[in-house]
Amino acid sequence: MKYRVLFVCLGNICRSPLAEGIFLDQAEKHGIIDFVEADSAGTSGQHEGELPDSRTRKNALDHGLKLSSRARKFKATDFAAFDQILVMDNRNLEHVLNMAQTEADALKVSLFRDYDPQGRGEDMPDPWYGEEEGFEEVFQITHRTIIHFLDALRKKM
Ligand code: 4NP
Protein backbone atom coordinates (compact mmCIF):
# COMPACT_ATOMS: atom_id res chain seq x y z
CA MET A 1 0.00 0.00 0.00
CA LYS A 2 1.55 3.30 -1.10
CA TYR A 3 1.55 6.47 0.96
CA ARG A 4 -0.43 9.04 -1.04
CA VAL A 5 0.40 12.73 -0.76
CA LEU A 6 -1.54 15.62 -2.28
CA PHE A 7 -0.08 19.13 -2.61
CA VAL A 8 -2.58 21.98 -2.84
CA CYS A 9 -2.31 25.67 -3.80
CA LEU A 10 -4.70 28.13 -5.45
CA GLY A 11 -4.26 27.68 -9.20
CA ASN A 12 -2.34 24.36 -9.31
CA ILE A 13 0.01 25.90 -11.86
CA CYS A 14 2.88 27.31 -9.76
CA ARG A 15 3.49 26.12 -6.19
CA SER A 16 1.77 22.74 -5.86
CA PRO A 17 2.89 21.17 -9.19
CA LEU A 18 6.46 22.18 -8.28
CA ALA A 19 6.11 20.51 -4.85
CA GLU A 20 4.71 17.38 -6.54
CA GLY A 21 7.63 17.31 -9.01
CA ILE A 22 10.33 17.85 -6.37
CA PHE A 23 8.70 15.30 -4.05
CA LEU A 24 8.67 12.58 -6.72
CA ASP A 25 12.22 13.41 -7.85
CA GLN A 26 13.54 13.29 -4.28
CA ALA A 27 11.55 10.13 -3.47
CA GLU A 28 13.30 8.51 -6.43
CA LYS A 29 16.71 9.74 -5.23
CA HIS A 30 16.00 8.51 -1.68
CA GLY A 31 14.94 5.07 -2.96
CA ILE A 32 11.33 5.24 -1.73
CA ILE A 33 9.58 5.96 -5.02
CA ASP A 34 7.87 2.55 -4.99
CA PHE A 35 6.22 3.35 -1.67
CA VAL A 36 4.74 6.76 -2.42
CA GLU A 37 2.29 8.45 -4.77
CA ALA A 38 1.81 12.16 -5.31
CA ASP A 39 -0.58 14.51 -7.02
CA SER A 40 -1.42 18.21 -6.82
CA ALA A 41 -4.58 20.30 -7.04
CA GLY A 42 -5.82 23.88 -6.73
CA THR A 43 -8.71 25.24 -4.68
CA SER A 44 -9.63 27.33 -7.75
CA GLY A 45 -10.55 25.62 -10.99
CA GLN A 46 -9.50 28.66 -13.02
CA HIS A 47 -6.57 26.98 -14.74
CA GLU A 48 -8.00 23.47 -15.05
CA GLY A 49 -6.30 21.37 -17.72
CA GLU A 50 -3.32 23.70 -18.05
CA LEU A 51 0.35 22.79 -17.75
CA PRO A 52 2.24 24.52 -14.94
CA ASP A 53 2.96 28.22 -15.55
CA SER A 54 5.77 28.69 -18.11
CA ARG A 55 7.88 30.56 -15.52
CA THR A 56 7.53 27.68 -13.03
CA ARG A 57 8.41 25.16 -15.75
CA LYS A 58 11.46 27.16 -16.86
CA ASN A 59 12.72 27.54 -13.29
CA ALA A 60 12.20 23.82 -12.57
CA LEU A 61 13.97 22.89 -15.82
CA ASP A 62 16.93 25.10 -14.80
CA HIS A 63 17.14 22.72 -11.80
CA GLY A 64 16.85 19.62 -14.03
CA LEU A 65 13.19 18.95 -13.35
CA LYS A 66 10.57 18.61 -16.09
CA LEU A 67 7.01 19.40 -14.92
CA SER A 68 4.18 18.04 -17.03
CA SER A 69 1.15 17.74 -14.73
CA ARG A 70 -2.20 19.22 -15.71
CA ALA A 71 -4.06 21.53 -13.34
CA ARG A 72 -7.16 20.25 -11.61
CA LYS A 73 -9.46 21.47 -8.88
CA PHE A 74 -9.31 20.08 -5.32
CA LYS A 75 -12.40 17.94 -4.66
CA ALA A 76 -14.10 16.47 -1.59
CA THR A 77 -13.20 12.91 -2.63
CA ASP A 78 -9.49 13.85 -2.30
CA PHE A 79 -9.81 13.41 1.47
CA ALA A 80 -10.44 9.68 0.98
CA ALA A 81 -8.00 9.32 -1.91
CA PHE A 82 -4.94 10.66 -0.04
CA ASP A 83 -3.17 9.94 3.24
CA GLN A 84 -1.79 13.43 3.63
CA ILE A 85 -2.74 16.80 2.16
CA LEU A 86 -0.15 19.60 2.31
CA VAL A 87 -1.39 23.10 1.55
CA MET A 88 0.79 25.99 0.43
CA ASP A 89 -0.73 28.88 2.39
CA ASN A 90 -3.12 29.63 5.22
CA ARG A 91 -5.91 30.92 2.98
CA ASN A 92 -6.03 27.71 0.95
CA LEU A 93 -5.59 25.67 4.15
CA GLU A 94 -8.78 27.25 5.47
CA HIS A 95 -10.54 26.51 2.17
CA VAL A 96 -9.53 22.82 2.29
CA LEU A 97 -10.39 22.47 5.98
CA ASN A 98 -13.82 23.95 5.32
CA MET A 99 -14.46 21.10 2.88
CA ALA A 100 -13.52 18.40 5.42
CA GLN A 101 -16.54 16.30 6.40
CA THR A 102 -14.99 14.44 9.32
CA GLU A 103 -12.31 14.90 11.93
CA ALA A 104 -10.29 12.18 10.14
CA ASP A 105 -10.42 14.25 6.93
CA ALA A 106 -9.22 17.37 8.73
CA LEU A 107 -6.38 15.49 10.44
CA LYS A 108 -4.87 14.70 7.03
CA VAL A 109 -4.47 18.39 6.25
CA SER A 110 -1.60 20.64 7.25
CA LEU A 111 0.42 23.60 6.07
CA PHE A 112 3.28 22.58 3.75
CA ARG A 113 5.78 24.85 5.51
CA ASP A 114 5.13 23.21 8.86
CA TYR A 115 7.92 20.93 7.55
CA ASP A 116 10.20 23.92 6.85
CA PRO A 117 12.40 24.51 9.91
CA GLN A 118 12.90 28.09 8.65
CA GLY A 119 9.21 28.87 8.23
CA ARG A 120 6.82 26.84 10.37
CA GLY A 121 3.30 28.26 10.07
CA GLU A 122 4.27 30.53 7.20
CA ASP A 123 2.74 30.82 3.75
CA MET A 124 4.66 29.76 0.66
CA PRO A 125 4.97 33.05 -1.23
CA ASP A 126 2.73 33.21 -4.29
CA PRO A 127 5.08 33.93 -7.24
CA TRP A 128 2.26 34.55 -9.75
CA TYR A 129 2.28 38.37 -9.73
CA GLY A 130 6.00 38.79 -9.13
CA GLU A 131 9.32 38.62 -10.90
CA GLU A 132 11.59 35.73 -11.84
CA GLU A 133 13.46 35.81 -8.48
CA GLY A 134 10.18 34.90 -6.82
CA PHE A 135 10.10 31.59 -8.70
CA GLU A 136 13.64 30.77 -7.59
CA GLU A 137 12.74 31.63 -3.98
CA VAL A 138 9.73 29.29 -4.20
CA PHE A 139 11.98 26.56 -5.62
CA GLN A 140 14.49 26.91 -2.76
CA ILE A 141 11.83 26.88 -0.03
CA THR A 142 10.02 23.95 -1.66
CA HIS A 143 13.19 21.94 -2.12
CA ARG A 144 14.32 22.25 1.51
CA THR A 145 10.79 21.65 2.83
CA ILE A 146 10.45 18.46 0.76
CA ILE A 147 13.77 17.16 2.15
CA HIS A 148 12.47 17.63 5.71
CA PHE A 149 9.09 16.17 4.82
CA LEU A 150 10.75 13.07 3.33
CA ASP A 151 12.83 12.66 6.49
CA ALA A 152 9.62 12.70 8.54
CA LEU A 153 7.93 10.30 6.10
CA ARG A 154 10.80 7.80 6.17
CA LYS A 155 10.52 7.63 9.98
CA LYS A 156 6.84 6.73 9.57
CA MET A 157 7.50 3.95 7.04
P1 4NP B 1 -0.48 28.88 -7.62
O1 4NP B 1 -0.29 30.35 -8.21
O2 4NP B 1 -1.63 28.94 -6.65
O3 4NP B 1 0.82 28.63 -6.94
O4 4NP B 1 -0.74 27.97 -8.79
C1 4NP B 1 -1.31 31.10 -8.81
C2 4NP B 1 -1.73 30.78 -10.08
C3 4NP B 1 -2.74 31.52 -10.68
C4 4NP B 1 -3.30 32.59 -9.99
C5 4NP B 1 -2.88 32.91 -8.71
C6 4NP B 1 -1.88 32.16 -8.11
N1 4NP B 1 -4.31 33.36 -10.62
O5 4NP B 1 -4.76 34.34 -10.02
O6 4NP B 1 -4.76 33.02 -11.74
Coordinates of N, CA, C and O and ligand atoms in Angstrom, one line a residue:
M1 N 0.9 -1.2 0.0 CA 0.0 0.0 0.0 C 0.9 1.3 0.0 O 1.7 1.4 0.9
K2 N 0.7 2.1 -1.0 CA 1.5 3.3 -1.1 C 1.0 4.4 -0.2 O -0.2 4.5 0.0
Y3 N 1.9 5.3 0.2 CA 1.6 6.5 1.0 C 1.3 7.6 0.0 O 2.1 8.0 -0.8
R4 N 0.0 8.1 0.0 CA -0.4 9.0 -1.0 C -0.5 10.5 -0.5 O -1.1 10.8 0.5
V5 N 0.3 11.3 -1.2 CA 0.4 12.7 -0.8 C -0.2 13.7 -1.8 O 0.1 13.5 -3.0
L6 N -1.0 14.6 -1.4 CA -1.5 15.6 -2.3 C -1.1 17.0 -1.9 O -1.1 17.4 -0.7
F7 N -0.5 17.8 -2.8 CA -0.1 19.1 -2.6 C -1.1 20.1 -3.2 O -1.6 19.9 -4.3
V8 N -1.5 21.1 -2.4 CA -2.6 22.0 -2.8 C -2.2 23.4 -2.8 O -1.5 23.9 -1.8
C9 N -2.5 24.2 -3.8 CA -2.3 25.7 -3.8 C -3.6 26.3 -4.4 O -4.6 25.7 -4.3
L10 N -3.5 27.5 -4.9 CA -4.7 28.1 -5.4 C -5.0 27.7 -6.9 O -6.0 27.2 -7.2
G11 N -4.0 27.9 -7.8 CA -4.3 27.7 -9.2 C -3.8 26.3 -9.7 O -4.1 25.9 -10.8
N12 N -3.0 25.6 -8.9 CA -2.3 24.4 -9.3 C -1.5 24.5 -10.6 O -1.4 23.6 -11.4
I13 N -0.9 25.7 -10.7 CA 0.0 25.9 -11.9 C 1.4 26.4 -11.4 O 2.3 26.5 -12.3
C14 N 1.5 26.9 -10.2 CA 2.9 27.3 -9.8 C 3.4 26.5 -8.6 O 4.3 25.6 -8.8
R15 N 2.9 26.7 -7.4 CA 3.5 26.1 -6.2 C 3.3 24.6 -6.0 O 4.2 23.9 -5.8
S16 N 2.0 24.2 -6.2 CA 1.8 22.7 -5.9 C 2.3 21.8 -6.9 O 2.8 20.7 -6.6
P17 N 2.3 22.1 -8.2 CA 2.9 21.2 -9.2 C 4.4 21.1 -9.0 O 5.0 20.0 -9.2
L18 N 5.0 22.2 -8.6 CA 6.5 22.2 -8.3 C 6.7 21.3 -7.1 O 7.7 20.4 -7.1
A19 N 5.9 21.4 -6.0 CA 6.1 20.5 -4.9 C 5.9 19.0 -5.2 O 6.7 18.2 -4.8
E20 N 4.9 18.8 -6.1 CA 4.7 17.4 -6.5 C 6.0 16.9 -7.3 O 6.4 15.8 -7.0
G21 N 6.5 17.7 -8.2 CA 7.6 17.3 -9.0 C 8.9 17.1 -8.2 O 9.6 16.1 -8.3
I22 N 9.1 18.0 -7.2 CA 10.3 17.9 -6.4 C 10.2 16.6 -5.4 O 11.1 15.9 -5.2
F23 N 9.0 16.5 -4.9 CA 8.7 15.3 -4.0 C 9.0 14.0 -4.8 O 9.7 13.1 -4.3
L24 N 8.5 13.8 -6.0 CA 8.7 12.6 -6.7 C 10.1 12.4 -7.1 O 10.7 11.3 -7.0
D25 N 10.8 13.5 -7.5 CA 12.2 13.4 -7.8 C 13.1 13.0 -6.6 O 13.9 12.1 -6.7
Q26 N 12.8 13.6 -5.5 CA 13.5 13.3 -4.3 C 13.2 11.9 -3.8 O 14.1 11.2 -3.2
A27 N 11.9 11.5 -3.9 CA 11.6 10.1 -3.5 C 12.3 9.1 -4.3 O 12.8 8.1 -3.7
E28 N 12.5 9.4 -5.6 CA 13.3 8.5 -6.4 C 14.7 8.5 -5.9 O 15.3 7.4 -5.7
K29 N 15.3 9.7 -5.7 CA 16.7 9.7 -5.2 C 16.9 9.1 -3.9 O 18.0 8.6 -3.6
H30 N 15.9 9.1 -3.0 CA 16.0 8.5 -1.7 C 15.6 7.0 -1.7 O 15.5 6.4 -0.6
G31 N 15.2 6.5 -2.9 CA 14.9 5.1 -3.0 C 13.6 4.7 -2.4 O 13.4 3.5 -2.1
I32 N 12.6 5.6 -2.3 CA 11.3 5.2 -1.7 C 10.2 5.5 -2.7 O 9.0 5.5 -2.4
I33 N 10.6 5.6 -4.0 CA 9.6 6.0 -5.0 C 8.5 4.9 -5.1 O 7.3 5.2 -5.4
D34 N 8.9 3.6 -4.9 CA 7.9 2.5 -5.0 C 6.8 2.6 -3.9 O 5.8 1.8 -3.9
F35 N 7.1 3.4 -2.8 CA 6.2 3.4 -1.7 C 5.4 4.6 -1.5 O 4.6 4.8 -0.6
V36 N 5.5 5.5 -2.5 CA 4.7 6.8 -2.4 C 4.0 7.1 -3.7 O 4.4 6.5 -4.8
E37 N 3.0 7.9 -3.6 CA 2.3 8.4 -4.8 C 2.1 9.9 -4.5 O 1.9 10.3 -3.3
A38 N 2.1 10.7 -5.5 CA 1.8 12.2 -5.3 C 1.0 12.7 -6.4 O 1.0 12.3 -7.6
D39 N 0.2 13.8 -6.1 CA -0.6 14.5 -7.0 C -0.6 15.9 -6.5 O -0.2 16.2 -5.4
S40 N -1.2 16.8 -7.3 CA -1.4 18.2 -6.8 C -2.8 18.7 -7.4 O -3.3 18.2 -8.3
A41 N -3.3 19.7 -6.7 CA -4.6 20.3 -7.0 C -4.6 21.8 -6.6 O -3.8 22.2 -5.8
G42 N -5.6 22.5 -7.1 CA -5.8 23.9 -6.7 C -7.2 24.1 -6.2 O -8.1 23.4 -6.6
T43 N -7.4 25.0 -5.2 CA -8.7 25.2 -4.7 C -9.6 26.0 -5.7 O -10.8 26.0 -5.6
S44 N -8.9 26.7 -6.7 CA -9.6 27.3 -7.7 C -9.5 26.5 -9.0 O -8.5 25.9 -9.2
G45 N -10.6 26.4 -9.8 CA -10.6 25.6 -11.0 C -10.2 26.4 -12.2 O -10.3 26.0 -13.3
Q46 N -9.7 27.7 -11.9 CA -9.5 28.7 -13.0 C -8.5 28.2 -14.1 O -8.7 28.6 -15.3
H47 N -7.6 27.4 -13.7 CA -6.6 27.0 -14.7 C -6.7 25.5 -15.1 O -5.7 24.9 -15.6
E48 N -7.8 24.9 -14.8 CA -8.0 23.5 -15.1 C -7.5 23.0 -16.4 O -7.8 23.7 -17.4
G49 N -6.8 21.9 -16.4 CA -6.3 21.4 -17.7 C -5.0 22.0 -18.2 O -4.4 21.4 -19.1
E50 N -4.5 23.0 -17.6 CA -3.3 23.7 -18.1 C -2.1 23.0 -17.5 O -2.1 22.5 -16.4
L51 N -1.0 23.2 -18.2 CA 0.4 22.8 -17.7 C 0.7 23.8 -16.7 O 0.2 24.9 -16.6
P52 N 1.7 23.5 -15.9 CA 2.2 24.5 -14.9 C 2.6 25.8 -15.7 O 3.0 25.7 -16.9
D53 N 2.6 26.9 -15.0 CA 3.0 28.2 -15.5 C 4.3 28.1 -16.2 O 5.2 27.4 -15.7
S54 N 4.5 28.8 -17.4 CA 5.8 28.7 -18.1 C 7.0 29.1 -17.3 O 8.1 28.6 -17.4
R55 N 6.8 30.1 -16.4 CA 7.9 30.6 -15.5 C 8.3 29.5 -14.5 O 9.4 29.3 -14.2
T56 N 7.3 28.8 -14.0 CA 7.5 27.7 -13.0 C 8.2 26.6 -13.8 O 9.2 26.0 -13.3
R57 N 7.8 26.3 -15.0 CA 8.4 25.2 -15.7 C 9.9 25.5 -16.1 O 10.7 24.7 -16.0
K58 N 10.1 26.8 -16.5 CA 11.5 27.2 -16.9 C 12.4 27.1 -15.6 O 13.5 26.5 -15.7
N59 N 11.9 27.6 -14.5 CA 12.7 27.5 -13.3 C 13.0 26.1 -12.9 O 14.2 25.8 -12.5
A60 N 12.0 25.2 -13.0 CA 12.2 23.8 -12.6 C 13.2 23.2 -13.5 O 14.1 22.4 -13.1
L61 N 13.1 23.5 -14.8 CA 14.0 22.9 -15.8 C 15.4 23.3 -15.6 O 16.4 22.6 -15.8
D62 N 15.6 24.6 -15.1 CA 16.9 25.1 -14.8 C 17.5 24.2 -13.7 O 18.8 24.2 -13.5
H63 N 16.7 23.6 -12.9 CA 17.1 22.7 -11.8 C 17.0 21.2 -12.2 O 17.1 20.3 -11.4
G64 N 16.8 21.0 -13.5 CA 16.8 19.6 -14.0 C 15.5 18.9 -13.9 O 15.5 17.6 -14.0
L65 N 14.5 19.6 -13.6 CA 13.2 18.9 -13.3 C 12.1 19.3 -14.4 O 11.9 20.5 -14.6
K66 N 11.6 18.3 -15.1 CA 10.6 18.6 -16.1 C 9.2 18.4 -15.5 O 8.9 17.4 -14.9
L67 N 8.4 19.5 -15.5 CA 7.0 19.4 -14.9 C 6.0 19.3 -16.0 O 6.0 20.1 -17.0
S68 N 5.1 18.2 -15.9 CA 4.2 18.0 -17.0 C 2.8 17.7 -16.5 O 2.0 17.2 -17.3
S69 N 2.5 18.0 -15.3 CA 1.2 17.7 -14.7 C 0.1 18.7 -15.3 O 0.5 19.7 -15.9
R70 N -1.1 18.3 -15.2 CA -2.2 19.2 -15.7 C -3.0 19.7 -14.5 O -3.3 18.9 -13.6
A71 N -3.4 21.0 -14.5 CA -4.1 21.5 -13.3 C -5.4 20.9 -13.2 O -6.1 20.6 -14.1
R72 N -5.8 20.7 -11.9 CA -7.2 20.2 -11.6 C -7.6 20.9 -10.3 O -6.8 21.4 -9.5
K73 N -8.9 20.9 -10.1 CA -9.5 21.5 -8.9 C -9.5 20.5 -7.7 O -9.8 19.3 -7.9
F74 N -9.2 20.9 -6.5 CA -9.3 20.1 -5.3 C -10.8 19.7 -5.2 O -11.7 20.5 -5.3
K75 N -11.0 18.4 -4.8 CA -12.4 17.9 -4.7 C -12.6 17.2 -3.3 O -11.6 16.7 -2.8
A76 N -13.8 17.1 -2.9 CA -14.1 16.5 -1.6 C -13.6 15.0 -1.5 O -13.2 14.6 -0.4
T77 N -13.6 14.3 -2.6 CA -13.2 12.9 -2.6 C -11.7 12.8 -2.4 O -11.2 11.7 -2.2
D78 N -10.9 13.9 -2.5 CA -9.5 13.8 -2.3 C -9.2 13.5 -0.9 O -8.1 12.9 -0.6
F79 N -10.1 13.8 0.1 CA -9.8 13.4 1.5 C -9.7 11.9 1.6 O -8.8 11.4 2.4
A80 N -10.5 11.1 0.9 CA -10.4 9.7 1.0 C -9.3 9.1 0.1 O -8.7 8.1 0.4
A81 N -9.0 9.8 -1.0 CA -8.0 9.3 -1.9 C -6.6 9.5 -1.5 O -5.7 8.9 -2.0
F82 N -6.3 10.4 -0.5 CA -4.9 10.7 0.0 C -4.8 10.4 1.5 O -5.7 10.6 2.2
D83 N -3.5 10.1 1.8 CA -3.2 9.9 3.2 C -2.8 11.3 3.9 O -3.0 11.4 5.1
Q84 N -2.2 12.2 3.1 CA -1.8 13.4 3.6 C -2.0 14.5 2.6 O -1.7 14.3 1.4
I85 N -2.5 15.7 3.1 CA -2.7 16.8 2.2 C -2.0 18.0 2.7 O -2.2 18.5 3.8
L86 N -1.0 18.5 1.9 CA -0.1 19.6 2.3 C -0.5 20.8 1.5 O -0.4 20.8 0.3
V87 N -0.8 21.9 2.2 CA -1.4 23.1 1.6 C -0.4 24.3 1.7 O 0.3 24.4 2.7
M88 N -0.3 25.0 0.6 CA 0.8 26.0 0.4 C 0.6 27.3 1.2 O 1.6 28.0 1.5
D89 N -0.6 27.7 1.6 CA -0.7 28.9 2.4 C -2.0 28.8 3.3 O -2.8 27.9 3.1
N90 N -2.0 29.7 4.2 CA -3.1 29.6 5.2 C -4.5 29.9 4.6 O -5.5 29.3 5.1
R91 N -4.6 30.7 3.6 CA -5.9 30.9 3.0 C -6.5 29.6 2.3 O -7.6 29.3 2.5
N92 N -5.6 29.0 1.6 CA -6.0 27.7 1.0 C -6.2 26.6 2.0 O -7.0 25.7 1.8
L93 N -5.4 26.7 3.1 CA -5.6 25.7 4.1 C -7.0 25.8 4.7 O -7.7 24.8 4.9
E94 N -7.4 27.0 4.9 CA -8.8 27.3 5.5 C -9.8 26.7 4.5 O -10.8 26.1 4.9
H95 N -9.6 27.0 3.2 CA -10.5 26.5 2.2 C -10.7 25.0 2.2 O -11.8 24.4 2.2
V96 N -9.5 24.3 2.3 CA -9.5 22.8 2.3 C -10.2 22.3 3.6 O -11.0 21.4 3.5
L97 N -9.8 22.9 4.7 CA -10.4 22.5 6.0 C -11.9 22.7 6.0 O -12.6 21.9 6.6
N98 N -12.4 23.7 5.4 CA -13.8 24.0 5.3 C -14.6 22.9 4.5 O -15.8 22.7 4.7
M99 N -13.8 22.2 3.7 CA -14.5 21.1 2.9 C -14.4 19.7 3.6 O -15.0 18.8 3.1
A100 N -13.6 19.7 4.7 CA -13.5 18.4 5.4 C -14.9 18.0 6.0 O -15.5 18.9 6.6
Q101 N -15.2 16.8 5.9 CA -16.5 16.3 6.4 C -16.4 15.7 7.8 O -17.3 15.6 8.5
T102 N -15.2 15.1 8.1 CA -15.0 14.4 9.3 C -13.7 14.9 10.0 O -12.8 15.5 9.3
E103 N -13.5 14.6 11.2 CA -12.3 14.9 11.9 C -11.1 14.2 11.3 O -10.0 14.8 11.1
A104 N -11.4 13.0 10.8 CA -10.3 12.2 10.1 C -9.8 12.9 8.9 O -8.6 12.9 8.6
D105 N -10.8 13.5 8.1 CA -10.4 14.3 6.9 C -9.5 15.4 7.3 O -8.4 15.6 6.7
A106 N -9.9 16.2 8.3 CA -9.2 17.4 8.7 C -7.8 17.0 9.2 O -6.9 17.8 9.0
L107 N -7.7 15.9 9.9 CA -6.4 15.5 10.4 C -5.3 15.2 9.4 O -4.2 15.2 9.6
K108 N -5.8 15.0 8.1 CA -4.9 14.7 7.0 C -4.2 16.0 6.5 O -3.3 15.9 5.7
V109 N -4.8 17.1 6.9 CA -4.5 18.4 6.3 C -3.5 19.2 7.1 O -3.7 19.4 8.3
S110 N -2.4 19.7 6.5 CA -1.6 20.6 7.2 C -0.9 21.6 6.3 O -1.0 21.5 5.1
L111 N -0.3 22.6 6.9 CA 0.4 23.6 6.1 C 1.7 23.0 5.6 O 2.5 22.4 6.4
F112 N 2.0 23.1 4.3 CA 3.3 22.6 3.7 C 4.5 23.0 4.6 O 5.4 22.2 4.9
R113 N 4.6 24.3 4.9 CA 5.8 24.8 5.5 C 5.9 24.5 7.0 O 6.9 24.9 7.6
D114 N 4.9 23.8 7.5 CA 5.1 23.2 8.9 C 6.3 22.3 8.9 O 6.9 22.0 9.9
Y115 N 6.7 21.8 7.7 CA 7.9 20.9 7.5 C 9.2 21.7 7.2 O 10.2 21.1 7.0
D116 N 9.0 23.1 7.1 CA 10.2 23.9 6.8 C 10.7 24.5 8.2 O 10.1 25.3 8.8
P117 N 11.9 24.0 8.6 CA 12.4 24.5 9.9 C 12.6 26.0 9.9 O 12.6 26.6 11.0
Q118 N 12.7 26.6 8.7 CA 12.9 28.1 8.7 C 11.6 28.8 8.4 O 11.6 30.0 8.2
G119 N 10.5 28.1 8.5 CA 9.2 28.9 8.2 C 8.0 28.2 8.7 O 6.9 28.3 8.0
R120 N 8.0 27.5 9.9 CA 6.8 26.8 10.4 C 5.7 27.8 10.5 O 5.8 28.9 11.1
G121 N 4.5 27.4 10.0 CA 3.3 28.3 10.1 C 3.2 29.3 9.0 O 2.2 30.0 8.9
E122 N 4.3 29.5 8.2 CA 4.3 30.5 7.2 C 3.7 30.1 5.9 O 3.8 28.9 5.5
D123 N 3.2 31.1 5.1 CA 2.7 30.8 3.7 C 3.9 30.6 2.8 O 4.9 31.3 3.0
M124 N 3.7 29.8 1.8 CA 4.7 29.8 0.7 C 4.3 31.0 -0.1 O 3.1 31.2 -0.5
P125 N 5.3 31.9 -0.5 CA 5.0 33.1 -1.2 C 4.3 32.7 -2.6 O 4.7 31.7 -3.2
D126 N 3.4 33.5 -3.0 CA 2.7 33.2 -4.3 C 3.5 34.0 -5.4 O 3.6 35.2 -5.3
P127 N 4.2 33.3 -6.3 CA 5.1 33.9 -7.2 C 4.3 34.5 -8.4 O 4.9 35.3 -9.2
W128 N 3.1 34.3 -8.6 CA 2.3 34.5 -9.8 C 2.4 36.0 -10.2 O 2.6 36.2 -11.4
Y129 N 2.3 37.0 -9.3 CA 2.3 38.4 -9.7 C 3.7 39.0 -9.7 O 3.8 40.2 -10.1
G130 N 4.7 38.2 -9.3 CA 6.0 38.8 -9.1 C 7.0 38.5 -10.3 O 6.6 38.2 -11.4
E131 N 8.2 38.7 -9.9 CA 9.3 38.6 -10.9 C 9.9 37.2 -10.8 O 9.6 36.4 -10.0
E132 N 10.9 37.0 -11.7 CA 11.6 35.7 -11.8 C 12.2 35.3 -10.5 O 12.2 34.1 -10.2
E133 N 12.8 36.2 -9.8 CA 13.5 35.8 -8.5 C 12.5 35.1 -7.6 O 12.8 34.3 -6.8
G134 N 11.2 35.5 -7.7 CA 10.2 34.9 -6.8 C 10.0 33.4 -7.1 O 9.8 32.6 -6.2
F135 N 10.2 33.0 -8.3 CA 10.1 31.6 -8.7 C 11.3 30.8 -8.2 O 11.1 29.7 -7.7
E136 N 12.5 31.4 -8.2 CA 13.6 30.8 -7.6 C 13.5 30.6 -6.1 O 13.8 29.6 -5.5
E137 N 12.9 31.7 -5.4 CA 12.7 31.6 -4.0 C 11.8 30.5 -3.6 O 12.0 29.7 -2.7
V138 N 10.7 30.4 -4.4 CA 9.7 29.3 -4.2 C 10.4 27.9 -4.4 O 10.2 27.0 -3.6
F139 N 11.3 27.8 -5.4 CA 12.0 26.6 -5.6 C 12.8 26.2 -4.4 O 12.8 25.1 -3.9
Q140 N 13.6 27.2 -3.9 CA 14.5 26.9 -2.8 C 13.7 26.5 -1.5 O 14.1 25.5 -0.8
I141 N 12.6 27.2 -1.2 CA 11.8 26.9 0.0 C 11.2 25.5 -0.2 O 11.2 24.7 0.7
T142 N 10.7 25.2 -1.4 CA 10.0 24.0 -1.7 C 11.0 22.8 -1.5 O 10.7 21.8 -0.9
H143 N 12.2 23.0 -2.1 CA 13.2 21.9 -2.1 C 13.6 21.6 -0.7 O 13.5 20.4 -0.3
R144 N 13.9 22.6 0.1 CA 14.3 22.3 1.5 C 13.2 21.7 2.3 O 13.4 20.8 3.2
T145 N 11.9 22.2 2.1 CA 10.8 21.7 2.8 C 10.5 20.2 2.5 O 10.2 19.4 3.4
I146 N 10.7 19.9 1.2 CA 10.5 18.5 0.8 C 11.5 17.5 1.4 O 11.1 16.4 1.8
I147 N 12.7 18.0 1.5 CA 13.8 17.2 2.1 C 13.4 16.8 3.6 O 13.5 15.7 4.0
H148 N 12.9 17.8 4.3 CA 12.5 17.6 5.7 C 11.2 16.8 5.8 O 11.1 16.0 6.7
F149 N 10.3 17.0 4.8 CA 9.1 16.2 4.8 C 9.4 14.7 4.6 O 8.9 13.8 5.2
L150 N 10.3 14.5 3.6 CA 10.7 13.1 3.3 C 11.4 12.4 4.5 O 11.2 11.2 4.8
D151 N 12.2 13.2 5.3 CA 12.8 12.7 6.5 C 11.7 12.2 7.5 O 11.8 11.1 8.0
A152 N 10.7 13.0 7.6 CA 9.6 12.7 8.5 C 8.9 11.5 8.0 O 8.5 10.6 8.8
L153 N 8.7 11.4 6.7 CA 7.9 10.3 6.1 C 8.7 9.0 6.3 O 8.1 7.9 6.6
R154 N 10.0 9.0 6.1 CA 10.8 7.8 6.2 C 10.7 7.2 7.6 O 10.7 6.0 7.8
K155 N 10.6 8.1 8.6 CA 10.5 7.6 10.0 C 9.2 6.9 10.2 O 9.1 6.1 11.1
K156 N 8.2 7.3 9.4 CA 6.8 6.7 9.6 C 6.7 5.4 8.9 O 5.9 4.6 9.2
M157 N 7.6 5.1 7.9 CA 7.5 3.9 7.0 C 8.1 2.7 7.7 O 9.0 2.7 8.4
Ligands
4NP1 P1 -0.5 28.9 -7.6 O1 -0.3 30.4 -8.2 O2 -1.6 28.9 -6.6 O3 0.8 28.6 -6.9 O4 -0.7 28.0 -8.8 C1 -1.3 31.1 -8.8 C2 -1.7 30.8 -10.1 C3 -2.7 31.5 -10.7 C4 -3.3 32.6 -10.0 C5 -2.9 32.9 -8.7 C6 -1.9 32.2 -8.1 N1 -4.3 33.4 -10.6 O5 -4.8 34.3 -10.0 O6 -4.8 33.0 -11.7

